[in-house]
Amino acid sequence: MATWNRGARAVKGYTAEEILGRPVATFYPPDDIASGKPERDLAIAAAAGHLQEEGWRVRKDGSFFWASVLVTALRGPDGRLIGFGKVTRDLTERRRGDELLRDSEERFRLLVNSVADYAIFLLDTEGIVSSWNLGAERLKGYRADEVIGRHFSIFYTDEDMRERVPDRLLRTALEDGHVESEGWRIRKDGSRFWASVVITALRAPDGTRRGFAKVTKDLTDRKRNEDALRGVLERERDAAERLRELDRMRTAVFELVAHDLRAPLGVIQNLTYLLQTGWDELPDDTKLDHLHRIATRTTTMGELVDDLFQVVRIDAGQVDIERSEFDVNEVIERAVGDALPQGIADRTRIRIAGGVRALGDARRTWEVLLNLLTNAAKFSPPGSAIDIDVTRDADEVAVAVTDRGPGIALEEQHLLFQRFSRLSAGRDTPGSGIGLFIAKSLVEAQGGEISVRSEAGQGATFRFTIPAAP
C-alpha cells in the first residue's frame, strides 16, 4: 500500500501508519486470499487496464462490508506497469436493502403461489398472461405452461367476447387505476363459474405502463344461493299477488252474484208467487207467459253460473282442449243459430273464402263465437247487421265479428278481456263481465290470439285467430 486517504480510513478503519506498506490482500476475506483472488484481480487489471467488481471486504476490526471496487493499472511513459489505483465504495446498506427487497419479493412470490382460493396472475400491457399461481390453476383448470403467453380473454364467454368486455375492462383499469366486476367465466373444460374480478393497472415510478395484476375469486356458490333466494322471494311475491287476485275475484264474484243473480231471482220469486196464489183465476195465456219468463230467467242464471265455473277451471288450468281438424264455416253457422235471435241472424252477413278448415277444438271455438255474437247482438241497434269475416293465411285462420254498436273508447279497451270488467258504455246492459275473459282464454289455449279494433260511436270488430289445418 503506497497511499491512504481519509475516506479509506473511514471505510476500512486503518490509519495510514497502520496500513501503508501492507499488501492489498489485507482487505480480502480468508477464502478469497486462499483462492488467490487478490493476485488474480491485480493481474486482470494489469492485463485489461482496469477491473470493476463488487464483493465482500474486511475492515480492521474484522467486520465485513460490501464493496464496489475499481482497480486501474498505472503505467509510466514507456508503458511499464508502475502500480495500481484503487477506489473502494461501501455499498453495505444498499446491498442490505437489495437483499431485503429480494427477500420480500421472494416471500411475496411464495405467498401468491401458495394461495389456493384466489387466482392471482399478471398480464402484460396487451393482456397476455405472464404469471400463474396455484389458485389460478385450481380455479381455471390450466397449468402454467398451458396458459402463460395466451391472452386472458380465453376465460370469457362468447357473449362477453362479442361485447369486447376484456378490452373494456383493461381500458377502464388504465383510466381509473383498477376495475372490479362480476360475471360468468370459462374454465379449461368449458364449464362456467361466477367470478368476482379485480384488475389493477401496474405502472413504473415514472408512470410507464408495466401491465396488470388480476385477482379472481369463485363466487358460484354465493351466486347459486342468491338466485335460489331470489326465486323464493319471487315465488312468495307471486303467491301474495295470487292471494290478492283471489281476494279481488272473490269480491267481484260476490258483487256479481248480488247484482246479476238477484234481479232474475226476484223475478222468478214474484212470478212463482203469482202462479201459486192465483193459479185457478189466471188465464192460460198468462200462466204460459209467466212460465216462459221463469224459464228465461232460469236460463240466464244457469249461464251465469256456468261462466263462473268456467273462470274457476281456467284459473286452475283445467281447460281441456281437443286438437283436431274441423270446418270453420259449420261452427260459425251453428253459433249464429244458437246465439242470435231470428231477426238478427237473418241480417248477419258471413263472408268466407271457400272451405276453411282449422286445427283446434271445434266446441271451444263455438263457445268463443257464441260469446262474441251474443255481445254483438246485445249492443247492436235495431235493424243493423252483424258481419262475420273469415280469412286464412299459411298457418292460421282469422275470424272477425263486426257490430254497429256504440263502440269502445280507446282508453277502456285494455279492460275488455279482464275478469268482471264492465265498460261505461255497457253498464246498463245485462252481463257478467267475464265472457270476453273466457273467450280470450279459450283462444289462447288453442295457440291463437284475440284483439279488438274500435272507436267510440263507430262499432267494434273482435278478431281472433286459431291454427289452420295443414
PDB file of C-alpha atoms in Angstrom, residues 9 25 33 36 44 46 59 67 80 98 112 204 228 238 244 298 304 308 310 316 339 351 353 361 366 411 439:
ATOM      1  CA  ARG A   9      -9.564   5.236   6.875  1.00  0.00           C
ATOM      2  CA  ALA A  25      -4.824  -8.819   0.322  1.00  0.00           C
ATOM      3  CA  ILE A  33      -6.920 -14.988  -0.008  1.00  0.00           C
ATOM      4  CA  GLY A  36      -5.511 -16.264  -4.829  1.00  0.00           C
ATOM      5  CA  ILE A  44      -6.738  -8.853 -14.591  1.00  0.00           C
ATOM      6  CA  ALA A  46      -2.875  -5.138 -15.435  1.00  0.00           C
ATOM      7  CA  ARG A  59     -12.279  -3.931   7.929  1.00  0.00           C
ATOM      8  CA  ALA A  67     -17.595  -3.035  -1.533  1.00  0.00           C
ATOM      9  CA  ARG A  80       5.788  -0.140 -17.973  1.00  0.00           C
ATOM     10  CA  ASP A  98     -31.392  -5.114  -2.118  1.00  0.00           C
ATOM     11  CA  VAL A 112     -49.009 -15.684  -4.155  1.00  0.00           C
ATOM     12  CA  ALA A 204     -43.415   2.251 -13.066  1.00  0.00           C
ATOM     13  CA  ALA A 228     -82.275 -19.552  -5.111  1.00  0.00           C
ATOM     14  CA  ASP A 238     -96.278 -14.307  -6.894  1.00  0.00           C
ATOM     15  CA  ARG A 244    -104.654 -10.630  -3.603  1.00  0.00           C
ATOM     16  CA  THR A 298    -133.565 -19.575 -15.053  1.00  0.00           C
ATOM     17  CA  LEU A 304    -124.026 -17.051 -15.335  1.00  0.00           C
ATOM     18  CA  LEU A 308    -118.327 -18.662 -13.140  1.00  0.00           C
ATOM     19  CA  GLN A 310    -115.601 -21.784 -16.462  1.00  0.00           C
ATOM     20  CA  ALA A 316    -106.975 -23.758 -12.168  1.00  0.00           C
ATOM     21  CA  ALA A 339    -126.614 -17.062 -30.280  1.00  0.00           C
ATOM     22  CA  ARG A 351    -118.021 -13.824 -45.727  1.00  0.00           C
ATOM     23  CA  ALA A 353    -113.412 -17.806 -48.824  1.00  0.00           C
ATOM     24  CA  ASP A 361    -111.148 -27.502 -30.654  1.00  0.00           C
ATOM     25  CA  TRP A 366    -118.080 -22.389 -30.895  1.00  0.00           C
ATOM     26  CA  GLU A 411    -108.805   4.273 -23.001  1.00  0.00           C
ATOM     27  CA  ALA A 439    -113.161 -16.137 -24.918  1.00  0.00           C
TER      28      ALA A 439
END
